[in-house]
PDB file of C-alpha atoms in Angstrom:
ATOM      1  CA  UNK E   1     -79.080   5.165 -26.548  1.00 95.00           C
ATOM      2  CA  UNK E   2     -76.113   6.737 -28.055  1.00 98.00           C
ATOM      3  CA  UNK E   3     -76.160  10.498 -28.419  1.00 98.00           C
ATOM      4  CA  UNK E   4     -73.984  12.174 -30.999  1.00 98.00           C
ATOM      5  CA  UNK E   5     -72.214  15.399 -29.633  1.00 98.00           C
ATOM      6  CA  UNK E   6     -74.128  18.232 -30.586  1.00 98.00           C
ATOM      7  CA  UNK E   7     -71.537  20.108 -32.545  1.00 98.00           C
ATOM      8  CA  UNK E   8     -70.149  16.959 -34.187  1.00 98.00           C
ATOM      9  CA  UNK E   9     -74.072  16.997 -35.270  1.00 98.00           C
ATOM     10  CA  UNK E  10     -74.045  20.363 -36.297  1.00 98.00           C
ATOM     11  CA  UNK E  11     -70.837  20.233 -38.531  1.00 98.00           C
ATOM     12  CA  UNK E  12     -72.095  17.253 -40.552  1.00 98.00           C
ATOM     13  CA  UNK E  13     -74.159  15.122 -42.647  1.00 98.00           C
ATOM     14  CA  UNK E  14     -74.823  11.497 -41.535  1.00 98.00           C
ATOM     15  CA  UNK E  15     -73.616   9.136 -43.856  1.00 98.00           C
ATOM     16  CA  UNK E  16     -73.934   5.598 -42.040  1.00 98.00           C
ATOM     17  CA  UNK E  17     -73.350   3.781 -39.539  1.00 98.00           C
ATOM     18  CA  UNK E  18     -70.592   0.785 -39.289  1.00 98.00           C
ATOM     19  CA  UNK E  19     -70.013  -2.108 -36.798  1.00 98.00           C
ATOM     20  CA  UNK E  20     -68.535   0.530 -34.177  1.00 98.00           C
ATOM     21  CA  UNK E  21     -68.604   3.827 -35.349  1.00 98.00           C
ATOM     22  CA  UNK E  22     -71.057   6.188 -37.164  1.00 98.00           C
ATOM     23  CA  UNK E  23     -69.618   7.890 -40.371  1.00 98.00           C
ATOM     24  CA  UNK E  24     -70.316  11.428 -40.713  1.00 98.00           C
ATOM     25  CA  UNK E  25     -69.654  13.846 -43.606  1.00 98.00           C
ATOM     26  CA  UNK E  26     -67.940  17.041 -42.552  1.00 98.00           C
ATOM     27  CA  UNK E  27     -70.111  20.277 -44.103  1.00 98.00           C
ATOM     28  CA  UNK E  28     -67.045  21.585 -45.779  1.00 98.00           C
ATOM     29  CA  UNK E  29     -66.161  21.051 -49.869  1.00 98.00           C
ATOM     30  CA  UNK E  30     -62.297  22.481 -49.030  1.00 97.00           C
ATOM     31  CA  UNK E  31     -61.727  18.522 -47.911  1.00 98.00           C
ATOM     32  CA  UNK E  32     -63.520  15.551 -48.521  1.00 98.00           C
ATOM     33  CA  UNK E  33     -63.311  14.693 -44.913  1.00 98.00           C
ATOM     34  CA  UNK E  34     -65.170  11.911 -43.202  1.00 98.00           C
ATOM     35  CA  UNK E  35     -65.503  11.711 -39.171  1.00 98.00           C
ATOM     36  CA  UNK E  36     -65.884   8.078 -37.463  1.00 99.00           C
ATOM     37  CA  UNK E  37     -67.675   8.502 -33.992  1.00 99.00           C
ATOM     38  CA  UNK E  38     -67.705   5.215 -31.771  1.00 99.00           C
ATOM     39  CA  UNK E  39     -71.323   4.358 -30.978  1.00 98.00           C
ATOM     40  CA  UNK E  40     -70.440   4.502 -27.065  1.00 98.00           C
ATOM     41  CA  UNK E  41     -70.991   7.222 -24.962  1.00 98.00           C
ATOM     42  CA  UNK E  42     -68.764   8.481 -22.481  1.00 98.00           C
ATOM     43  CA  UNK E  43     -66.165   7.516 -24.833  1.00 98.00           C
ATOM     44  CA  UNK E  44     -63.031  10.000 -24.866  1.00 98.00           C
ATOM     45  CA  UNK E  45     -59.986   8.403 -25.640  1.00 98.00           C
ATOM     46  CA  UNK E  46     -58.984   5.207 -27.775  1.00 98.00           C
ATOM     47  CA  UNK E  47     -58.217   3.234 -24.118  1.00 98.00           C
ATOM     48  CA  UNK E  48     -61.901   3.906 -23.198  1.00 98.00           C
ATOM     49  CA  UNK E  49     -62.835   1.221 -25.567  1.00 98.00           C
ATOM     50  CA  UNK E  50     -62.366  -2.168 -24.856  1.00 98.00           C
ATOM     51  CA  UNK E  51     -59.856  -3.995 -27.155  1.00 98.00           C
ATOM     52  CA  UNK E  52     -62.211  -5.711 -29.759  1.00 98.00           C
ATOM     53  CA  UNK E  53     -63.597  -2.115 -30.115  1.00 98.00           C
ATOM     54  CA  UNK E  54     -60.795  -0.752 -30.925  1.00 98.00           C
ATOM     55  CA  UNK E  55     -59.475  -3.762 -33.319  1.00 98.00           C
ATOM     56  CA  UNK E  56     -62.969  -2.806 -35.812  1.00 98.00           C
ATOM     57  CA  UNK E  57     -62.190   0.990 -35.159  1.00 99.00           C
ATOM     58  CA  UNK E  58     -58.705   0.315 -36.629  1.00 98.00           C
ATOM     59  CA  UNK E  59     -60.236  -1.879 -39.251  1.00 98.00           C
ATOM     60  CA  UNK E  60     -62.756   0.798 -40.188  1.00 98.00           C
ATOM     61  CA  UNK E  61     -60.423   3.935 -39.969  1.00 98.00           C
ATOM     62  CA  UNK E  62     -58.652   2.079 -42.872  1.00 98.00           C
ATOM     63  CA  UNK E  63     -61.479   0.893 -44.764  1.00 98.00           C
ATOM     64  CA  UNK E  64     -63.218   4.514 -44.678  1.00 98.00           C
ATOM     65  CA  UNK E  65     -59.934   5.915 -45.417  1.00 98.00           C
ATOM     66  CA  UNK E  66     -59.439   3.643 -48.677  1.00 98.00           C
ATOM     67  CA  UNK E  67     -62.874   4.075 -49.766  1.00 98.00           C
ATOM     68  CA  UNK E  68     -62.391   8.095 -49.579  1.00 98.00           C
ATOM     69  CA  UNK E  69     -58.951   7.740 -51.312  1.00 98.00           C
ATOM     70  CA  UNK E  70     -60.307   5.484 -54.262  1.00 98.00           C
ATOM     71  CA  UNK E  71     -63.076   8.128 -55.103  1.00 98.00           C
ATOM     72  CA  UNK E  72     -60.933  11.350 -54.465  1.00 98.00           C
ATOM     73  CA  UNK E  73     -58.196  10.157 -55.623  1.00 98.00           C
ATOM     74  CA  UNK E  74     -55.850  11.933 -52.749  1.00 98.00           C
ATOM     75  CA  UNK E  75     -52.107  12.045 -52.507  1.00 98.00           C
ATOM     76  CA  UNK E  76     -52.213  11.808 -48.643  1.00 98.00           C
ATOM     77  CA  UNK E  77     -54.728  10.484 -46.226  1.00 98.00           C
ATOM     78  CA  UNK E  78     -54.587  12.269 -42.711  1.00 98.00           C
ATOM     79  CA  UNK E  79     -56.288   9.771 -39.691  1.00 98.00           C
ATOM     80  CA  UNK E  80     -56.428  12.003 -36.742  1.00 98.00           C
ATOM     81  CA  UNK E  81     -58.157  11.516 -33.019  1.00 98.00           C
ATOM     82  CA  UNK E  82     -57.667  15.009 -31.195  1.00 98.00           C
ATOM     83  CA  UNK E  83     -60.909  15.652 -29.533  1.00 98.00           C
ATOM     84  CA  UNK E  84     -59.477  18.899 -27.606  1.00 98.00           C
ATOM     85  CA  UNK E  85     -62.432  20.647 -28.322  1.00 97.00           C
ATOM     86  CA  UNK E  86     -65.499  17.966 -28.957  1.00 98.00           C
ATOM     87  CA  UNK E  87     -64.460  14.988 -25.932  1.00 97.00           C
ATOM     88  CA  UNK E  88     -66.230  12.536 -27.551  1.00 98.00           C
ATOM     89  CA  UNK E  89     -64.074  10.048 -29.491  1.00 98.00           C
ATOM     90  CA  UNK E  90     -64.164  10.682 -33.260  1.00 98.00           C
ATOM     91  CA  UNK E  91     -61.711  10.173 -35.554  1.00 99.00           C
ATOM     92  CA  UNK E  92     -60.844  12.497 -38.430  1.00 98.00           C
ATOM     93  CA  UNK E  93     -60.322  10.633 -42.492  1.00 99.00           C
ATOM     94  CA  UNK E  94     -59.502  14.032 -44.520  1.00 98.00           C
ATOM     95  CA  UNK E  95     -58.492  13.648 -48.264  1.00 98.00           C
ATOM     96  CA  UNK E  96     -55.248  15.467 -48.928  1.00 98.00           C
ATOM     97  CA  UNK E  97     -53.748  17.182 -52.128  1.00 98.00           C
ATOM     98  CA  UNK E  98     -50.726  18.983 -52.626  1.00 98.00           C
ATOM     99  CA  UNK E  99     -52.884  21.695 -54.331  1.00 98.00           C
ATOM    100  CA  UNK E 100     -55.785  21.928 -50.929  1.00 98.00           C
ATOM    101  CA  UNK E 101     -55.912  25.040 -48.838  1.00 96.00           C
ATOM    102  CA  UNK E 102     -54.107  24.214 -46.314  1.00 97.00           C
ATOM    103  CA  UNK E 103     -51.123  21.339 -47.770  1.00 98.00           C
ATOM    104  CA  UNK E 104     -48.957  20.558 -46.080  1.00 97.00           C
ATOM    105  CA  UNK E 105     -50.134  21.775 -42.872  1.00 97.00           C
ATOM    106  CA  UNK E 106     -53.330  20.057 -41.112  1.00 97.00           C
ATOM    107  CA  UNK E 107     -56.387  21.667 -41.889  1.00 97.00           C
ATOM    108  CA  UNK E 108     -57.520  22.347 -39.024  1.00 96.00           C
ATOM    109  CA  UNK E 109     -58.459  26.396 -38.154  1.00 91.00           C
ATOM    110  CA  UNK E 110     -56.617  27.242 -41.578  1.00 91.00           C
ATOM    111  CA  UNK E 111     -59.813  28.129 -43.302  1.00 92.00           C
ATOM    112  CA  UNK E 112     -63.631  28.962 -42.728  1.00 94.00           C
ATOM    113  CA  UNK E 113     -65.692  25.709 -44.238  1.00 96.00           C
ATOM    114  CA  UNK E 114     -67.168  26.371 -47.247  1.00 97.00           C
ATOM    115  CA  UNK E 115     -70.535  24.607 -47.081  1.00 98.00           C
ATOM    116  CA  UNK E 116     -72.121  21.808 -49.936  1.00 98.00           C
ATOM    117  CA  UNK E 117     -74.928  22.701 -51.754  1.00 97.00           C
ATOM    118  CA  UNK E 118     -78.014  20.177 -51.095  1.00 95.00           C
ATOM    119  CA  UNK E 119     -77.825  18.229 -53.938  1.00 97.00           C
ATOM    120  CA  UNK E 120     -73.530  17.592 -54.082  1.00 98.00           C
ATOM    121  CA  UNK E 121     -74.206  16.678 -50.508  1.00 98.00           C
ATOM    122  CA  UNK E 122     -76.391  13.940 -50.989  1.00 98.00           C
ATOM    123  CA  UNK E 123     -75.152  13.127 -53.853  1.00 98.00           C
ATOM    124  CA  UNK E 124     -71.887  12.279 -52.141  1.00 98.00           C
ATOM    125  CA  UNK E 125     -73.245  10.870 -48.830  1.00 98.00           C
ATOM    126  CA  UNK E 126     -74.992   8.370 -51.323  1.00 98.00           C
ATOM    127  CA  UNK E 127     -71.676   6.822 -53.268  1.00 98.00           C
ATOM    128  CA  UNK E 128     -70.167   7.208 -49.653  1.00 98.00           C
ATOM    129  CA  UNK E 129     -73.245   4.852 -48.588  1.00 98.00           C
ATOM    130  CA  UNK E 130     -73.239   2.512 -51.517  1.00 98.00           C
ATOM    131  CA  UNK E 131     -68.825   1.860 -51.211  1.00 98.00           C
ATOM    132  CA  UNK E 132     -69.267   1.603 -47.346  1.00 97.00           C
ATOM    133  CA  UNK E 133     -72.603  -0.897 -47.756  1.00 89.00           C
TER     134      UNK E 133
ATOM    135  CA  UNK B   1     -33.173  -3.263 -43.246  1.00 95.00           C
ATOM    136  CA  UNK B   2     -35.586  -0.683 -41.950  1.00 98.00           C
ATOM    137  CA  UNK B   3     -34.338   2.526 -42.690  1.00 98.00           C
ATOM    138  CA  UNK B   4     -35.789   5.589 -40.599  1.00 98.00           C
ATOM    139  CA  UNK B   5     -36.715   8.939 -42.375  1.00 98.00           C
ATOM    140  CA  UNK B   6     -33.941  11.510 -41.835  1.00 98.00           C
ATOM    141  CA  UNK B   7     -35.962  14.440 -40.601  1.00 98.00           C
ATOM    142  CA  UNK B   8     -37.736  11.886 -37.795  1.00 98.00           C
ATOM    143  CA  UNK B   9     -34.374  10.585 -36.910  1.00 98.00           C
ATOM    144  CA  UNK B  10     -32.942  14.343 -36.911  1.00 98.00           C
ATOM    145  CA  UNK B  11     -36.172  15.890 -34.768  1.00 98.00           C
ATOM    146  CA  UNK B  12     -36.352  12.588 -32.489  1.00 98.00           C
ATOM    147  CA  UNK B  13     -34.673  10.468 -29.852  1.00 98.00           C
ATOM    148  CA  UNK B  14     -34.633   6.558 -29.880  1.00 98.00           C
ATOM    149  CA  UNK B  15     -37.072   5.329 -27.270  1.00 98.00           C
ATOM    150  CA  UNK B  16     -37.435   1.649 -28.153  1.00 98.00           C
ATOM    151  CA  UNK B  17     -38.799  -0.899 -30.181  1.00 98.00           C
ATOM    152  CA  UNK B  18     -42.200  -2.578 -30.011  1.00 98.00           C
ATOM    153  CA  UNK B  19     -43.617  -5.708 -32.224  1.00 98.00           C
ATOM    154  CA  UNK B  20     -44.200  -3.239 -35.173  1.00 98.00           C
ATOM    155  CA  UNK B  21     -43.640   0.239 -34.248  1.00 98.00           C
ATOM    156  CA  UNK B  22     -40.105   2.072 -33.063  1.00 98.00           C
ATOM    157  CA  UNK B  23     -41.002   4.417 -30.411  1.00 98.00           C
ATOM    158  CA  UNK B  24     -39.498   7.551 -31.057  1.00 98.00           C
ATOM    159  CA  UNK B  25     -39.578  10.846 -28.616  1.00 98.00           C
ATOM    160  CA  UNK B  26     -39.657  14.135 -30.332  1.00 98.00           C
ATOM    161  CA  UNK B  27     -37.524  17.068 -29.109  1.00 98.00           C
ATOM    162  CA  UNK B  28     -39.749  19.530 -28.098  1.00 98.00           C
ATOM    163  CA  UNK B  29     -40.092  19.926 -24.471  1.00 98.00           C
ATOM    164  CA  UNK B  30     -43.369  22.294 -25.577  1.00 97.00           C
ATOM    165  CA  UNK B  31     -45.331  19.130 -25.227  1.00 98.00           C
ATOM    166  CA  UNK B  32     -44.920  15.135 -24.400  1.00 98.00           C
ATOM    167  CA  UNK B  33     -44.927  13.597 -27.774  1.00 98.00           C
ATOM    168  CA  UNK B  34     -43.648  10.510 -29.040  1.00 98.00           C
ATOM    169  CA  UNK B  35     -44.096   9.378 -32.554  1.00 98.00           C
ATOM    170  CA  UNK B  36     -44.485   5.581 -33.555  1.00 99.00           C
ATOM    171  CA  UNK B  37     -42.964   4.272 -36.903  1.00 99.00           C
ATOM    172  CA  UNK B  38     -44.253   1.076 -38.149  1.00 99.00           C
ATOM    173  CA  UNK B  39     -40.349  -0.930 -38.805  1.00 98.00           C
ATOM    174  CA  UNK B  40     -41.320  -1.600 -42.632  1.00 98.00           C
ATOM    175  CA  UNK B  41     -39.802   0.062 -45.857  1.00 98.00           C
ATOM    176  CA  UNK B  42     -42.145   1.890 -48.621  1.00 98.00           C
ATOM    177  CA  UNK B  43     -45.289   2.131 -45.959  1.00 98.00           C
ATOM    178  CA  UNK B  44     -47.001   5.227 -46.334  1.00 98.00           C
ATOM    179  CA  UNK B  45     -50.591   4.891 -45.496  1.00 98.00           C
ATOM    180  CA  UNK B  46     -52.060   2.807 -42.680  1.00 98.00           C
ATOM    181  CA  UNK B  47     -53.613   0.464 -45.677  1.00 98.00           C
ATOM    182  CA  UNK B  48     -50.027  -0.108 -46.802  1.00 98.00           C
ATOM    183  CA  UNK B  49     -49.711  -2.002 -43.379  1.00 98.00           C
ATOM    184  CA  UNK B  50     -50.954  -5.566 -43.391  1.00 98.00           C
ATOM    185  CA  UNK B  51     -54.031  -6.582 -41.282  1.00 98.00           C
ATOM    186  CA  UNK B  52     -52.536  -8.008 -38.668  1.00 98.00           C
ATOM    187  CA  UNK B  53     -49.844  -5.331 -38.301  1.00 98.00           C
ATOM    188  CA  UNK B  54     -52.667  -2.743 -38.811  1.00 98.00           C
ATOM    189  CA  UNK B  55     -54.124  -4.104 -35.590  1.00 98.00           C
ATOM    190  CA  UNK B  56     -51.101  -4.322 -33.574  1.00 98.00           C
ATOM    191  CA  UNK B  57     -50.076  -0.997 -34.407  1.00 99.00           C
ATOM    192  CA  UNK B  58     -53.514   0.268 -32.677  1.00 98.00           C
ATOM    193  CA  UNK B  59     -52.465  -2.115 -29.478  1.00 98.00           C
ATOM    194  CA  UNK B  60     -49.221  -0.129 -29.330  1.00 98.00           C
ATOM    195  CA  UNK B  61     -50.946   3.225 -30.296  1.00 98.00           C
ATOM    196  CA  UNK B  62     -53.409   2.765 -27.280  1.00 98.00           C
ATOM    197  CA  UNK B  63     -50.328   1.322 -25.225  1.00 98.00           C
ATOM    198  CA  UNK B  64     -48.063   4.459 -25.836  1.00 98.00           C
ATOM    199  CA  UNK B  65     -51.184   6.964 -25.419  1.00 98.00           C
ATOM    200  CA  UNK B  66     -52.146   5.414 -21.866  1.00 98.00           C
ATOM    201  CA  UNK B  67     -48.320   5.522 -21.105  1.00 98.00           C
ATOM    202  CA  UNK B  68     -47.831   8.535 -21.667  1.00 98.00           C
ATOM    203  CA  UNK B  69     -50.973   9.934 -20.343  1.00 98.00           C
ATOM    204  CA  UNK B  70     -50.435   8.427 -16.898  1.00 98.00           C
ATOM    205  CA  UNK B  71     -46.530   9.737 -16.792  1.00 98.00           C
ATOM    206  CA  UNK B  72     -47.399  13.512 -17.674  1.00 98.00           C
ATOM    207  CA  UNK B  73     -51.055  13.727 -16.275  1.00 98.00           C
ATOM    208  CA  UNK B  74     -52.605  15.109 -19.289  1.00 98.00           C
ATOM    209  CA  UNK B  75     -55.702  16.203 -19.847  1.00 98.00           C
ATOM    210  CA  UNK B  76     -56.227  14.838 -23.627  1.00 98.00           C
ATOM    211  CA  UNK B  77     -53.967  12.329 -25.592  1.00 98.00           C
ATOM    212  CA  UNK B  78     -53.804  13.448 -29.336  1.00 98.00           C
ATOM    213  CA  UNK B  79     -52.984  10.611 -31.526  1.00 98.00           C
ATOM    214  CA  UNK B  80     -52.605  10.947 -35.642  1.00 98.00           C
ATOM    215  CA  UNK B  81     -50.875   9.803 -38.442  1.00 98.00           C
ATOM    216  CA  UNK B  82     -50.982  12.974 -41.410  1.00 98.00           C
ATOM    217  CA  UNK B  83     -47.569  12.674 -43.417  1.00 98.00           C
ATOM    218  CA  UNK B  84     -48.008  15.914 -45.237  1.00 98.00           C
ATOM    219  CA  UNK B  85     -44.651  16.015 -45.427  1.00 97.00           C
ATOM    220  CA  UNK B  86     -43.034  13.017 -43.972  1.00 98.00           C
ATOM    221  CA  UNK B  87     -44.622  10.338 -46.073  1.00 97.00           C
ATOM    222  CA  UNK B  88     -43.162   7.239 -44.300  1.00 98.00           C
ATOM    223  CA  UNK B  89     -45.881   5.727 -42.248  1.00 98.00           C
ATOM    224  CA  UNK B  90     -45.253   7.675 -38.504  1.00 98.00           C
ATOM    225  CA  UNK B  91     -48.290   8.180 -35.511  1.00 99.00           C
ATOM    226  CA  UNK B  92     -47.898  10.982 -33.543  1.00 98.00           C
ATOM    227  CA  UNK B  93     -49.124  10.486 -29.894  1.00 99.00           C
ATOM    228  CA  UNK B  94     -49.054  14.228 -28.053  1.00 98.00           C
ATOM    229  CA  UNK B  95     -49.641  14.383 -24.565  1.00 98.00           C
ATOM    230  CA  UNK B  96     -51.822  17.962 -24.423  1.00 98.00           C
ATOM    231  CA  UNK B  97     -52.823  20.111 -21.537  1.00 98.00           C
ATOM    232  CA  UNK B  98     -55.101  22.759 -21.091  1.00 98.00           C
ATOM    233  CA  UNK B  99     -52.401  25.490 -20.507  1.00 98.00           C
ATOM    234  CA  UNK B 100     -50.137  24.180 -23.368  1.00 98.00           C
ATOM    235  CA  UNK B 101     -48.880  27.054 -26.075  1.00 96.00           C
ATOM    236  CA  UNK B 102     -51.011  25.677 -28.514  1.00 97.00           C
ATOM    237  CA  UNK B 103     -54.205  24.374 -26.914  1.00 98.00           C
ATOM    238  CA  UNK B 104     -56.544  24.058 -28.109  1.00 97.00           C
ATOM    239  CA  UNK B 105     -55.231  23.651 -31.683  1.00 97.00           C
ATOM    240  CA  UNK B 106     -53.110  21.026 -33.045  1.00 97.00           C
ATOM    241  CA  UNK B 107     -49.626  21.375 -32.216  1.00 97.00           C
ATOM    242  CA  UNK B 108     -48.160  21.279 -35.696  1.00 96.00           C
ATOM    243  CA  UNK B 109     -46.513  24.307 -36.842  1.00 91.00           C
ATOM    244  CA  UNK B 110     -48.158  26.296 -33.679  1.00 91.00           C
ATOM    245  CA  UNK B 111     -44.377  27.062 -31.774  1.00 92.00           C
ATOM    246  CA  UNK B 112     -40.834  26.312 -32.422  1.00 94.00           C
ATOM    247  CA  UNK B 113     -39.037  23.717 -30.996  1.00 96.00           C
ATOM    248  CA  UNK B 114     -37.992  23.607 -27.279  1.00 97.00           C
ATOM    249  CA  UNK B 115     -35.172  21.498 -27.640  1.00 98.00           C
ATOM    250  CA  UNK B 116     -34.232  18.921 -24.228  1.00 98.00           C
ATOM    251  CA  UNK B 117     -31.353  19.193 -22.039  1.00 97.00           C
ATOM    252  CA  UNK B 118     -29.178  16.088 -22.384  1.00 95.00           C
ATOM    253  CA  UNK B 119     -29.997  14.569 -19.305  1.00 97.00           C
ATOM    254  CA  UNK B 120     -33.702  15.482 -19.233  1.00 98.00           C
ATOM    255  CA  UNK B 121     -33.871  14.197 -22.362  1.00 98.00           C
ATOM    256  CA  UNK B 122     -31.322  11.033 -21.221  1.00 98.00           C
ATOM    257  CA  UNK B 123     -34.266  10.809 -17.769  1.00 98.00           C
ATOM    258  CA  UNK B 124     -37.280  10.956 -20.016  1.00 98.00           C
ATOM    259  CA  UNK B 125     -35.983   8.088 -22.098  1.00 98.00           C
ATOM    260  CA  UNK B 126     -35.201   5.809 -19.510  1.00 98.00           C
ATOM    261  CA  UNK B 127     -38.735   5.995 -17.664  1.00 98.00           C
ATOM    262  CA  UNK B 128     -40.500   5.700 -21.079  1.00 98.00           C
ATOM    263  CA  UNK B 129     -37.849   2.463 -21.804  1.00 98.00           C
ATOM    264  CA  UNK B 130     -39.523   1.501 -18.076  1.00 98.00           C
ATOM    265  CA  UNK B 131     -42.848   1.858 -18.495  1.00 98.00           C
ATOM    266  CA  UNK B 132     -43.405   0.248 -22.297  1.00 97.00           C
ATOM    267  CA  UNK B 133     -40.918  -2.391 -21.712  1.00 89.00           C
TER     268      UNK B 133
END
């Protein structure tokens, strides 16, 4: 059974799950920033999944990504696997604007996350649902 | 004709060419990082790509990433496209270690540039040429 990293866990809201990977809200309103986490555990970097797997995580890094561009209506998308803190394999889909808190750097460690309320959470997670359905 | 960004072609050297992406290696010797620009004019997101190209780019991102990982020994492989500031389409792949001046944040806009000797640079180029040929 797969088990989600517990600070991955932590750090988000579940929003669903996809042919590979699991789509996870980050817990912070500076971004809308969505996480894809391969359903595979032991899974660190791209090369650890075999090559179909990584053909529908391509596929669904760009579908997620256009999804959260059409409803945000960002000027950049950043698509980012680092993983030098969590191992497992998720990839980072953060809406940019040239107006966000930390443009143009990345936005990672540039600011403390500034949590959602419950209901603009689920709110979200829900249209996120219904355009990833 | 493709026509490479000037700030890539300023911060990078020529590597070499695979189906879709030119392999470029950036001049920092801080960390091993090559950047991959998909050979097609006006592409800024990975959606801009077609799906066929989308998918080969991830062969040649995982290609690079194990590449490079097995030549420098690192620890994690850091792999993202942001374009905060370059928009043409371009995938960093950083090869990051555990002692590195930035770990374990990003590397962007952590250090200045270590420039490469000429014929470090000249030895680096020719293994990589090797190795993804």
């Amino acid at each position: 059974m797969f088990e989600l990293n517990e600070r991955l866990a932590a750090d988000t809201f579940e929003v669903c799950d996809l042919a590979v990977s699991k789509v996870l809200l980050m817990n912070d309103t500076a971004y809308p920033w969505l996480i894809l986490v391969p359903m595979q555990n032991g899974v660190v970097e791209l090369a650890d999944l075999n090559e179909q797997d990584q053909q529908t995580l391509m596929t669904e890094m760009v579908q997620v990504s256009e999804v959260l561009k059409e409803l945000t209506g960002a000027h950049k998308m950043n698509v980012a696997t680092l993983g030098n803190v969590v191992s497992q394999l998720h990839v980072h889909v953060i809406a940019r604007f040239e107006d966000d808190a930390a443009w143009p750097a990345p936005v990672w460690g540039k600011t403390k996350a500034i949590p959602y309320g419950a209901q603009a959470q689920a709110k979200f997670v829900e249209v996120l649902q219904q355009k990833l359905a």
